[in-house]
Coordinates of C-alpha atoms in Angstrom, one line a residue:
Chain A
M1 CA 3.6 -13.4 29.9
T2 CA 6.9 -13.2 31.8
P3 CA 7.8 -9.7 33.0
E4 CA 10.9 -9.7 30.7
N5 CA 8.6 -9.7 27.7
A6 CA 6.5 -6.7 28.8
P7 CA 8.4 -4.1 26.8
V8 CA 8.1 -6.0 23.6
L9 CA 4.4 -7.0 24.1
I10 CA 3.4 -3.4 24.5
F11 CA 5.0 -2.7 21.1
L12 CA 3.8 -5.8 19.3
C13 CA 0.0 -5.2 19.8
P14 CA -0.3 -2.2 17.5
F15 CA 2.5 -3.5 15.2
V16 CA 1.0 -6.9 14.5
V17 CA -2.5 -5.5 13.9
A18 CA -1.0 -2.9 11.6
L19 CA 0.5 -5.6 9.5
L20 CA -2.7 -7.7 9.6
L21 CA -5.1 -4.9 8.6
P22 CA -4.2 -4.8 4.9
V23 CA -4.8 -8.6 4.7
L24 CA -8.2 -8.5 6.4
R25 CA -9.8 -6.2 3.8
F26 CA -13.2 -7.8 3.4
D27 CA -14.9 -5.4 5.8
K28 CA -13.9 -1.8 6.3
R29 CA -15.4 -1.6 9.8
L30 CA -12.9 -4.3 10.9
A31 CA -10.0 -1.8 10.6
Y32 CA -11.6 0.5 13.2
Y33 CA -12.4 -2.2 15.6
G34 CA -9.0 -3.9 15.0
A35 CA -7.2 -0.6 15.8
V36 CA -9.3 0.0 19.0
V37 CA -8.7 -3.6 20.2
A38 CA -5.0 -3.4 19.5
L39 CA -4.6 -0.1 21.3
A40 CA -6.7 -1.3 24.2
A41 CA -4.5 -4.4 24.6
S42 CA -1.4 -2.3 24.4
A43 CA -2.7 0.2 26.9
G44 CA -3.6 -2.7 29.3
L45 CA -0.1 -4.1 28.9
S46 CA 1.6 -0.8 29.5
Y47 CA -0.5 -0.4 32.7
W48 CA 0.7 -3.9 33.7
G49 CA 4.2 -2.8 32.8
L50 CA 3.8 0.4 34.9
T51 CA 2.7 -1.7 38.0
L52 CA 5.8 -4.0 37.4
V53 CA 8.3 -1.1 37.6
Q54 CA 6.5 1.2 40.0
N55 CA 9.1 0.8 42.7
G56 CA 11.8 2.2 40.4
T57 CA 13.1 -1.1 39.2
A58 CA 13.7 -1.7 35.5
I59 CA 13.0 -4.6 33.1
S60 CA 15.4 -5.4 30.2
H61 CA 14.5 -7.5 27.2
F62 CA 17.3 -8.6 24.9
M63 CA 16.2 -9.1 21.4
G64 CA 16.8 -12.6 20.2
G65 CA 18.7 -13.4 23.4
W66 CA 21.7 -11.4 22.3
L67 CA 23.0 -9.7 25.4
A68 CA 23.8 -6.0 25.6
P69 CA 26.0 -4.3 24.5
Y70 CA 26.1 -6.5 21.3
G71 CA 22.4 -7.1 21.0
I72 CA 19.5 -4.7 21.0
E73 CA 18.2 -4.0 24.5
W74 CA 14.6 -2.9 25.2
Y75 CA 14.1 -1.3 28.5
L76 CA 11.1 -0.6 30.7
D77 CA 11.6 1.7 33.7
S78 CA 9.2 4.0 35.5
L79 CA 9.7 6.9 33.0
S80 CA 9.3 4.8 29.9
A81 CA 6.4 2.8 31.3
L82 CA 4.7 6.1 32.2
M83 CA 5.2 7.4 28.6
A84 CA 4.1 4.1 27.0
F85 CA 1.0 4.2 29.1
L86 CA 0.4 7.8 28.2
V87 CA 0.9 7.2 24.4
T88 CA -1.3 4.0 24.3
S89 CA -4.1 5.4 26.4
I90 CA -4.3 8.8 24.5
A91 CA -4.1 7.0 21.2
L92 CA -6.9 4.6 22.3
I93 CA -9.1 7.5 23.3
V94 CA -8.4 9.5 20.0
V95 CA -8.8 6.5 17.7
F96 CA -12.0 5.4 19.5
A97 CA -13.4 8.9 19.4
T98 CA -12.6 9.7 15.7
G99 CA -14.5 6.7 14.2
E100 CA -17.1 8.9 12.4
T101 CA -14.6 11.6 11.6
V102 CA -12.4 9.1 9.9
E103 CA -15.4 7.7 7.9
R104 CA -16.2 11.2 6.7
E105 CA -12.7 12.5 6.0
I106 CA -10.8 9.4 4.9
G107 CA -13.7 7.6 3.2
T108 CA -12.8 4.5 1.2
V109 CA -9.1 4.3 2.2
R110 CA -9.8 3.7 5.9
I111 CA -7.8 0.5 6.0
P112 CA -4.5 2.2 4.9
Y113 CA -5.3 5.0 7.3
Y114 CA -5.6 2.7 10.3
T115 CA -2.5 0.7 9.2
I116 CA -0.5 3.9 9.0
A117 CA -1.8 5.2 12.3
L118 CA -1.0 2.0 14.1
L119 CA 2.5 1.9 12.5
H120 CA 3.0 5.5 13.7
L121 CA 2.1 4.5 17.2
S122 CA 4.3 1.4 17.1
G123 CA 7.2 3.7 16.0
L124 CA 6.5 6.0 19.0
L125 CA 6.4 3.0 21.3
G126 CA 9.7 1.7 19.8
M127 CA 11.3 5.1 20.5
I128 CA 10.1 5.0 24.1
L129 CA 11.2 1.5 24.8
T130 CA 14.5 0.9 22.9
R131 CA 17.8 1.3 24.6
D132 CA 19.9 1.3 21.5
F133 CA 20.9 4.5 19.6
F134 CA 20.5 3.1 16.1
N135 CA 17.3 1.2 16.8
F136 CA 16.0 4.5 18.1
F137 CA 16.9 6.1 14.7
V138 CA 14.9 3.4 12.9
F139 CA 11.8 3.9 15.0
L140 CA 12.3 7.7 14.7
E141 CA 12.1 7.3 11.0
V142 CA 9.2 4.8 11.2
A143 CA 7.2 7.3 13.2
S144 CA 8.3 10.2 11.0
L145 CA 7.5 8.5 7.7
T146 CA 4.0 7.6 8.9
A147 CA 3.6 11.1 10.3
Y148 CA 4.2 12.5 6.9
A149 CA 1.6 10.2 5.4
L150 CA -0.9 11.2 8.2
V151 CA -0.3 14.9 7.5
A152 CA -1.0 14.2 3.8
T153 CA -4.5 12.8 4.7
G154 CA -5.9 16.3 4.6
D155 CA -8.7 16.8 2.1
N156 CA -6.8 19.3 -0.1
V157 CA -3.4 19.6 -1.7
R158 CA -2.3 21.9 1.1
G159 CA -1.9 18.9 3.3
N160 CA 0.5 17.4 0.8
M161 CA 2.6 20.6 0.6
A162 CA 2.7 20.8 4.4
S163 CA 3.7 17.1 4.5
L164 CA 6.5 17.6 2.0
R165 CA 7.9 20.5 4.0
Y166 CA 7.7 18.4 7.2
L167 CA 9.5 15.6 5.3
F168 CA 12.4 17.9 4.2
I169 CA 12.9 19.4 7.6
G170 CA 12.3 16.0 9.3
T171 CA 14.9 14.3 7.1
L172 CA 17.4 17.0 7.9
G173 CA 16.8 16.4 11.6
A174 CA 17.1 12.6 11.3
S175 CA 20.3 13.0 9.3
F176 CA 21.7 15.2 12.0
Y177 CA 20.8 12.7 14.7
L178 CA 22.4 9.9 12.6
L179 CA 25.6 11.9 12.2
G180 CA 25.7 12.6 15.9
V181 CA 25.3 8.9 16.7
G182 CA 28.1 8.2 14.2
Y183 CA 30.5 10.5 16.1
L184 CA 29.6 9.0 19.4
Y185 CA 30.0 5.5 18.0
A186 CA 33.4 6.3 16.5
G187 CA 34.5 7.5 20.0
T188 CA 33.0 4.8 22.2
G189 CA 32.5 1.8 19.9
T190 CA 29.0 1.1 21.3
L191 CA 25.4 1.9 20.4
N192 CA 23.8 0.6 23.6
M193 CA 22.7 3.6 25.8
T194 CA 23.7 2.0 29.1
D195 CA 27.1 1.0 27.8
M196 CA 27.5 4.4 26.2
A197 CA 26.8 6.1 29.5
A198 CA 29.6 4.0 31.1
R199 CA 32.2 4.7 28.4
L200 CA 31.5 8.4 27.8
P201 CA 33.3 9.9 30.8
G202 CA 36.7 8.9 29.4
F203 CA 36.1 10.7 26.1
I204 CA 33.8 13.5 26.8
G205 CA 36.4 16.2 26.6
S206 CA 37.2 15.5 22.9
R207 CA 35.9 17.4 19.9
T208 CA 34.3 14.2 18.6
A209 CA 32.1 14.0 21.6
F210 CA 31.2 17.7 21.4
L211 CA 30.2 17.3 17.7
G212 CA 28.2 14.2 18.4
I213 CA 26.2 15.7 21.3
L214 CA 25.7 18.9 19.2
F215 CA 24.3 17.0 16.2
I216 CA 22.0 14.8 18.4
F217 CA 20.7 17.9 20.1
L218 CA 20.1 19.7 16.8
G219 CA 18.4 16.6 15.3
L220 CA 16.0 16.1 18.2
A221 CA 15.3 19.9 18.4
V222 CA 14.2 19.8 14.8
K223 CA 12.0 16.8 15.3
M224 CA 10.4 18.1 18.5
G225 CA 9.6 21.5 17.0
L226 CA 11.8 23.5 19.4
F227 CA 11.6 27.2 18.7
P228 CA 13.9 28.1 15.8
F229 CA 13.2 24.8 14.1
H230 CA 9.4 24.9 14.5
G231 CA 8.6 25.9 10.9
W232 CA 7.1 22.5 9.9
L233 CA 4.7 22.2 12.8
P234 CA 1.8 24.8 12.3
D235 CA 1.2 23.9 8.7
S236 CA 1.3 20.2 9.3
Y237 CA -1.2 20.3 12.2
A238 CA -3.5 22.8 10.5
H239 CA -3.7 21.1 7.1
A240 CA -3.8 17.4 8.3
S241 CA -7.2 15.8 8.5
D242 CA -8.9 16.4 11.9
S243 CA -8.5 12.7 12.8
A244 CA -4.8 12.6 12.0
S245 CA -4.0 15.9 13.7
A246 CA -5.8 14.7 16.9
L247 CA -3.5 11.7 16.8
L248 CA -0.2 13.5 15.9
A249 CA -0.4 16.7 17.9
P250 CA -0.7 15.3 21.4
L251 CA 1.9 12.5 21.0
T252 CA 4.6 12.9 18.5
T253 CA 6.5 16.0 19.8
K254 CA 6.0 14.8 23.4
V255 CA 7.7 11.4 22.7
I256 CA 10.7 13.3 21.1
I257 CA 10.9 15.4 24.3
Y258 CA 10.9 12.2 26.3
S259 CA 13.7 10.8 24.1
F260 CA 15.6 14.0 24.7
I261 CA 15.3 13.6 28.4
R262 CA 16.3 9.9 28.1
I263 CA 19.4 10.6 26.0
F264 CA 20.6 13.7 27.7
F265 CA 19.8 12.9 31.3
S266 CA 20.4 9.1 31.5
V267 CA 23.1 8.7 28.9
F268 CA 25.0 12.0 28.8
Q269 CA 24.0 12.9 32.3
V270 CA 23.9 16.3 34.1
S271 CA 27.6 16.9 34.3
V272 CA 27.8 16.8 30.5
I273 CA 24.9 19.2 30.1
E274 CA 26.6 21.6 32.5
Q275 CA 29.9 21.2 30.7
F276 CA 28.5 22.3 27.4
S277 CA 26.2 25.0 29.0
L278 CA 23.2 23.2 27.4
D279 CA 21.1 24.2 30.3
T280 CA 21.6 27.9 29.4
V281 CA 20.7 27.1 25.8
L282 CA 17.5 25.3 26.8
L283 CA 16.5 28.2 29.1
V284 CA 17.1 30.9 26.4
V285 CA 15.5 28.9 23.6
G286 CA 12.6 27.9 25.8
A287 CA 12.0 31.4 26.9
I288 CA 11.9 32.7 23.3
A289 CA 9.6 29.7 22.4
V290 CA 7.1 30.5 25.2
I291 CA 6.8 34.2 24.2
A292 CA 6.9 33.9 20.4
G293 CA 4.7 30.8 20.3
S294 CA 2.0 32.5 22.5
F295 CA 2.0 35.8 20.5
L296 CA 1.8 33.8 17.2
A297 CA -1.1 31.8 18.6
F298 CA -2.9 35.0 19.5
V299 CA -2.9 36.3 15.9
Q300 CA -4.2 33.1 14.3
T301 CA -7.7 32.8 12.8
N302 CA -7.7 29.0 12.2
F303 CA -8.4 27.2 15.5
K304 CA -6.1 24.2 14.8
R305 CA -3.2 26.6 13.8
M306 CA -3.7 28.4 17.1
L307 CA -3.4 25.1 18.9
A308 CA -0.2 24.3 16.9
Y309 CA 1.4 27.6 18.0
S310 CA 0.2 26.9 21.5
T311 CA 2.1 23.5 21.3
I312 CA 5.3 25.3 20.3
S313 CA 5.0 27.7 23.3
H314 CA 4.3 24.8 25.7
I315 CA 7.3 22.8 24.3
G316 CA 9.3 25.9 25.3
L317 CA 7.8 25.8 28.8
I318 CA 8.8 22.1 29.1
M319 CA 12.4 23.0 28.0
L320 CA 12.5 25.7 30.7
G321 CA 11.5 23.1 33.3
I322 CA 14.2 20.8 32.1
G323 CA 16.9 23.5 31.7
L324 CA 16.7 24.5 35.3
L325 CA 18.4 21.3 36.2
E326 CA 16.5 21.0 39.5
K327 CA 14.4 18.1 40.8
T328 CA 11.1 19.9 41.3
A329 CA 11.3 21.7 38.0
F330 CA 12.3 18.5 36.2
L331 CA 9.2 16.7 37.6
G332 CA 7.1 19.7 36.7
A333 CA 8.4 19.4 33.1
V334 CA 7.5 15.6 33.1
L335 CA 4.1 16.4 34.4
H336 CA 3.7 19.1 31.8
I337 CA 4.5 16.5 29.1
L338 CA 1.7 14.4 30.5
N339 CA -0.9 17.1 30.8
Q340 CA -0.1 18.7 27.5
A341 CA -0.7 15.4 25.8
V342 CA -4.0 15.0 27.6
M343 CA -5.2 18.5 27.0
K344 CA -4.0 18.8 23.4
A345 CA -5.8 15.5 22.6
G346 CA -9.0 17.0 24.1
L347 CA -8.6 20.3 22.2
F348 CA -7.9 18.7 18.9
L349 CA -10.9 16.4 19.4
I350 CA -13.0 19.5 20.0
A351 CA -11.6 21.0 16.8
A352 CA -12.6 17.7 15.0
A353 CA -16.1 17.9 16.7
A354 CA -16.6 21.5 15.6
A355 CA -15.6 20.8 12.0
H356 CA -17.5 17.5 11.8
R357 CA -21.1 18.5 11.4
H358 CA -20.9 22.3 11.1
G359 CA -17.6 22.9 9.3
I360 CA -16.5 25.3 12.0
R361 CA -12.7 25.8 11.6
D362 CA -12.3 29.5 12.1
I363 CA -12.2 31.1 15.5
L364 CA -14.6 33.8 14.1
D365 CA -17.3 31.1 13.6
F366 CA -16.9 29.7 17.1
T367 CA -19.8 31.7 18.3
R368 CA -22.0 29.1 16.6
L369 CA -20.8 26.6 19.1
R370 CA -22.8 28.2 21.9
A371 CA -26.1 27.2 20.4
R372 CA -25.1 24.1 18.5
M373 CA -22.8 22.2 20.9
P374 CA -23.3 23.2 24.5
W375 CA -21.6 20.1 25.9
T376 CA -18.6 20.3 23.7
L377 CA -18.4 24.0 24.7
A378 CA -18.4 23.1 28.4
A379 CA -15.5 20.6 27.8
F380 CA -13.7 23.3 25.9
I381 CA -14.0 25.8 28.7
L382 CA -12.7 23.2 31.2
I383 CA -9.7 22.3 29.1
A384 CA -8.9 25.9 28.3
L385 CA -8.9 26.7 32.0
S386 CA -6.5 23.8 32.6
M387 CA -4.3 25.0 29.8
I388 CA -4.2 28.4 31.5
G389 CA -3.4 26.7 34.8
A390 CA -6.4 27.2 36.9
P391 CA -5.7 25.6 40.4
P392 CA -7.8 22.5 40.9
L393 CA -7.1 21.2 37.3
F394 CA -4.1 19.2 36.1
G395 CA -2.6 22.0 34.1
F396 CA -1.9 24.0 37.3
F397 CA 0.4 21.6 39.0
S398 CA 3.1 21.3 36.3
K399 CA 3.4 25.0 36.1
W400 CA 3.5 25.3 39.9
Y401 CA 6.3 22.8 40.2
I402 CA 8.4 24.5 37.5
L403 CA 7.7 27.8 39.3
L404 CA 8.9 26.3 42.6
G405 CA 12.0 24.9 40.9
A406 CA 12.8 28.3 39.4
I407 CA 12.5 30.0 42.8
K408 CA 14.6 27.3 44.4
T409 CA 17.5 27.7 41.9
G410 CA 17.2 31.5 42.2
Q411 CA 16.4 31.9 38.5
H412 CA 13.6 34.4 39.2
W413 CA 13.2 35.5 35.6
V414 CA 12.1 31.9 34.7
A415 CA 9.5 32.1 37.5
V416 CA 8.2 35.4 36.0
L417 CA 8.1 33.7 32.6
V418 CA 6.1 30.7 33.9
V419 CA 3.5 33.0 35.3
G420 CA 3.7 35.1 32.1
S421 CA 3.1 32.0 30.0
S422 CA -0.1 31.4 31.9
L423 CA -1.2 34.9 31.2
L424 CA -0.3 34.6 27.5
T425 CA -2.2 31.3 27.3
A426 CA -5.1 33.0 28.9
L427 CA -4.8 35.8 26.3
Y428 CA -5.4 33.5 23.3
F429 CA -8.0 31.3 24.9
F430 CA -10.0 34.2 26.2
R431 CA -10.0 35.6 22.7
V432 CA -11.8 32.4 21.5
L433 CA -14.2 32.5 24.6
E434 CA -14.9 36.2 24.0
R435 CA -15.8 35.4 20.4
I436 CA -18.2 32.6 21.7
F437 CA -19.9 34.6 24.4
F438 CA -19.9 38.2 23.3
T439 CA -21.0 37.9 19.7
S440 CA -24.4 36.5 18.7
P441 CA -24.6 33.8 16.1
P442 CA -25.7 34.9 12.6
V443 CA -28.8 32.8 12.5
S444 CA -30.7 31.1 15.3
E445 CA -29.5 27.5 15.5
T446 CA -30.6 24.3 17.3
V447 CA -28.6 21.9 19.3
A448 CA -26.7 19.3 17.1
E449 CA -24.0 17.8 19.2
A450 CA -21.0 15.9 18.0
P451 CA -21.2 12.0 17.5
W452 CA -21.5 10.3 20.9
R453 CA -18.1 8.8 20.8
L454 CA -16.4 12.1 20.2
L455 CA -18.5 13.8 22.9
A456 CA -17.9 11.0 25.4
C457 CA -14.2 11.1 24.9
T458 CA -14.0 14.9 25.2
G459 CA -16.0 14.6 28.4
L460 CA -13.7 11.8 29.6
I461 CA -10.7 14.0 29.1
S462 CA -12.2 16.9 30.9
I463 CA -13.1 14.7 33.9
A464 CA -9.6 13.2 33.7
L465 CA -8.2 16.7 34.2
F466 CA -10.0 16.9 37.5
V467 CA -8.9 13.4 38.6
F468 CA -5.3 13.9 37.6
G469 CA -5.4 17.3 39.3
L470 CA -6.3 15.6 42.5
L471 CA -3.6 12.9 41.9
A472 CA -0.9 15.3 40.8
P473 CA 0.8 15.7 44.2
K474 CA 0.8 11.9 44.6
I475 CA 2.4 11.5 41.1
F476 CA 4.9 14.1 42.2
T477 CA 5.9 12.3 45.4
W478 CA 6.1 9.0 43.5
G479 CA 8.2 10.7 40.8
L480 CA 10.6 12.1 43.4
I481 CA 11.6 8.5 44.2
T482 CA 11.4 6.9 40.8
L483 CA 11.7 9.4 37.9
I484 CA 14.6 11.6 38.9
P485 CA 17.7 10.7 36.8
K486 CA 21.1 10.2 38.4
G487 CA 23.0 13.3 39.3
L488 CA 20.1 15.8 39.3
Chain B
M1 CA 49.0 6.9 -0.5
T2 CA 48.9 6.4 3.2
P3 CA 45.9 4.9 5.0
K4 CA 45.6 8.0 7.1
F5 CA 45.2 10.2 4.0
I6 CA 42.5 7.8 2.7
G7 CA 40.7 8.3 6.0
L8 CA 40.8 12.0 6.0
F9 CA 39.9 12.1 2.3
N10 CA 36.7 10.1 3.1
Y11 CA 35.7 12.3 5.9
T12 CA 36.2 15.5 3.9
A13 CA 34.1 14.1 1.1
A14 CA 31.4 13.1 3.5
L15 CA 31.4 16.6 5.1
I16 CA 31.2 18.2 1.6
L17 CA 28.3 16.0 0.6
V18 CA 26.4 16.7 3.8
L19 CA 26.9 20.5 3.5
F20 CA 26.1 20.5 -0.2
G21 CA 22.9 18.5 0.5
I22 CA 21.8 21.0 3.3
Y23 CA 22.6 23.9 0.9
A24 CA 20.5 22.4 -1.9
L25 CA 17.7 21.5 0.5
I26 CA 17.5 25.1 1.8
T27 CA 18.2 27.2 -1.3
Q28 CA 16.7 25.4 -4.2
K29 CA 13.2 26.4 -5.3
N30 CA 12.5 23.4 -7.5
L31 CA 11.0 20.5 -5.4
I32 CA 12.9 17.8 -7.4
R33 CA 16.2 19.6 -6.7
K34 CA 15.3 19.8 -3.1
I35 CA 14.8 16.0 -3.1
I36 CA 18.1 15.6 -4.8
G37 CA 19.7 17.7 -2.0
M38 CA 18.0 15.5 0.6
V39 CA 19.4 12.3 -1.0
I40 CA 22.9 13.8 -1.2
L41 CA 22.7 14.7 2.5
Q42 CA 21.7 11.1 3.3
T43 CA 24.5 9.7 1.1
G44 CA 27.0 11.9 2.9
T45 CA 25.9 10.4 6.2
I46 CA 26.2 6.9 4.8
L47 CA 29.7 7.7 3.5
F48 CA 30.7 8.9 7.0
Y49 CA 29.6 5.7 8.6
I50 CA 31.3 3.5 6.0
S51 CA 34.5 5.5 6.4
L52 CA 34.5 4.6 10.1
A53 CA 34.8 1.0 9.1
A54 CA 37.4 1.4 6.4
K55 CA 40.7 -0.2 7.0
H56 CA 43.7 -0.6 4.7
G57 CA 44.3 -4.1 3.7
A58 CA 41.7 -5.6 6.0
A59 CA 39.9 -8.9 5.4
I60 CA 36.2 -9.5 5.4
P61 CA 34.9 -10.6 8.8
I62 CA 34.0 -14.2 7.9
L63 CA 35.3 -17.0 10.0
I64 CA 36.9 -19.6 7.8
D65 CA 37.3 -23.1 9.3
Q66 CA 41.0 -23.4 10.2
G67 CA 40.7 -26.2 12.7
H68 CA 39.5 -25.8 16.3
H69 CA 42.3 -23.4 17.3
A70 CA 41.5 -20.6 14.9
V71 CA 42.4 -17.3 16.7
I72 CA 40.4 -14.3 15.6
D73 CA 42.3 -11.0 15.7
P74 CA 39.9 -8.0 15.2
Q75 CA 42.9 -6.0 13.9
H76 CA 42.8 -8.0 10.6
Y77 CA 39.1 -7.4 9.9
A78 CA 37.0 -4.5 8.7
N79 CA 34.3 -3.6 11.2
P80 CA 31.0 -5.0 9.7
L81 CA 28.7 -3.2 12.1
P82 CA 28.6 0.2 10.3
H83 CA 27.9 -1.6 7.0
A84 CA 24.9 -3.4 8.6
L85 CA 23.7 -0.1 10.1
M86 CA 23.9 1.7 6.7
L87 CA 21.9 -1.0 5.0
T88 CA 19.1 -0.1 7.3
A89 CA 19.7 3.6 6.7
I90 CA 19.6 3.1 3.0
V91 CA 16.2 1.4 3.3
V92 CA 15.0 4.3 5.4
G93 CA 16.4 6.7 2.8
V94 CA 14.6 4.9 -0.1
S95 CA 11.3 5.0 1.8
T96 CA 11.7 8.7 2.5
L97 CA 12.4 9.2 -1.2
G98 CA 9.3 7.2 -2.1
V99 CA 7.0 9.2 0.2
A100 CA 8.5 12.5 -1.1
L101 CA 8.1 11.5 -4.8
S102 CA 4.4 10.4 -4.3
L103 CA 3.7 13.7 -2.5
I104 CA 5.3 15.6 -5.3
A105 CA 3.3 13.7 -7.9
S106 CA 0.0 14.7 -6.2
I107 CA 1.2 18.3 -5.9
F108 CA 2.2 18.4 -9.6
K109 CA -1.2 16.9 -10.6
H110 CA -2.9 19.7 -8.8
Y111 CA -0.8 22.8 -9.6
G112 CA 0.9 21.8 -12.8
T113 CA 4.3 23.0 -11.6
L114 CA 7.2 22.0 -9.3
E115 CA 8.6 25.5 -8.6
E116 CA 7.9 26.2 -5.0
D117 CA 7.3 30.0 -5.4
E118 CA 4.8 29.4 -8.2
I119 CA 3.0 26.9 -6.0
L120 CA 2.9 29.3 -3.1
I121 CA 1.4 32.0 -5.4
K122 CA -1.3 29.6 -6.6
M123 CA -2.0 28.6 -3.0
E124 CA -2.5 32.2 -2.0
S125 CA -4.8 33.0 -4.9
S126 CA -6.9 29.9 -4.3
K127 CA -7.6 30.9 -0.7

């Protein structure tokens, strides 16, 4: 366990177990426990990795001993360690919580389900940790292919159709990314991100560089569900099985946003973003995403679809924070990635809990929650308040820092929009709460809570929102030293 | 035929394939045709990479034992890296194709058609 191996060990835990599960098929319960143990080990290792790099240092691992720029480099710094820890711990909570849900929804094919879920997570971890453009593409496709399969786990054929659409759009995005990397490779002759960052300045003025950066931007925008390219996202999340959407929704888009930050801020760097006015693009697209996503969330009747549109609007908010090109707003955006992942995991677990015993999927039926599942309802109210941005909770701080950044840079319309996004989020969550509290359920019902694991994990997430709320200023001051990319 | 012309010809062909693939992916209503568009798009990308490594009259990059003082001049060799990368990209493309075809098989079993608009009508009516 030398520190140089930390980046690879984090990845290997879910990957090795994913490959072992199809072999160990004598007991179906083994798949669940195997997945939980693998993710727990991976989460523990990422926490260890986070403590190793907490001073802003970085660890490089060279695959097979081939030194960069010729070999493939894996890289653990504060930002990637933070993301790896986020992904593994959220995945651990979700997989642990959805044990019964998977049994009900997936039934006999649980072993392939857990194999695919673990492969998806290893794809995400690979994207977080690799320092090589082409290796990143491979993990992007590993994560995407498994995501298509996870979307197709829905119990009816709609899931398959949603998955196929996701596949078409996703392949378009991946091909754009690959073309973009091709242009940059043609210009610089390297695929290593550190090496690329060193060679880019001599070639950035050319049309090749412009096309490369444009294609990479388009590819990642498609994959993260940024506003005009969000078409695949609502259907996929709404029609996937509850267990799969609880795993996909909080993590996949957030990891692509992280990769966007990684590629655009530490490889291309701020001067390039300014040169191509990408910051203006991000601000405009983000603003439209915030407004359109919120209004579309407001008109939905399916709870999971509402959450999907909410994701689109909050991706827009993260892009606003990044597009301001200012330290406070940047850290606000990073914090928003963290708390969106935590809160969306909680909300999709609540969606799974409501559907599990009572088949509640429609917002109109949510009034039954009041009598049936009081504890789940309490957790839902807490997470909803955090989504809106109520002060002591985690969701408040990210919006607050983006707001401060907007005021500092003099972009007051962004500040208005951040406050407006809180109000819009309040609008669609209060619509659900109004339904719960101001209409009486059709028949008198008795308490029948979600399975204990689901309930415990939802409770854990709502408590975590308080704890992280208290820790947020500390994370912010830590981030000021370690997370800010060069030149910002 | 000059080497420069060969290079430009390749890139034009790659560009046409990519654009044609995107066009088919977006406009075609039949799911199989969409998949064909997707594969053409991927093939265009692969051609683009391979064209980067094309060199007129170049040797394969294998070191033949010419005694201990063999000097390797990169100018004489075709760049093997894009080929290696594209082998991986082809594998990714095949897996994508496999996933897409299995999804289509299950959609066809359920709806009995592969025309997207007919499927959408049947979806609406089954709500």
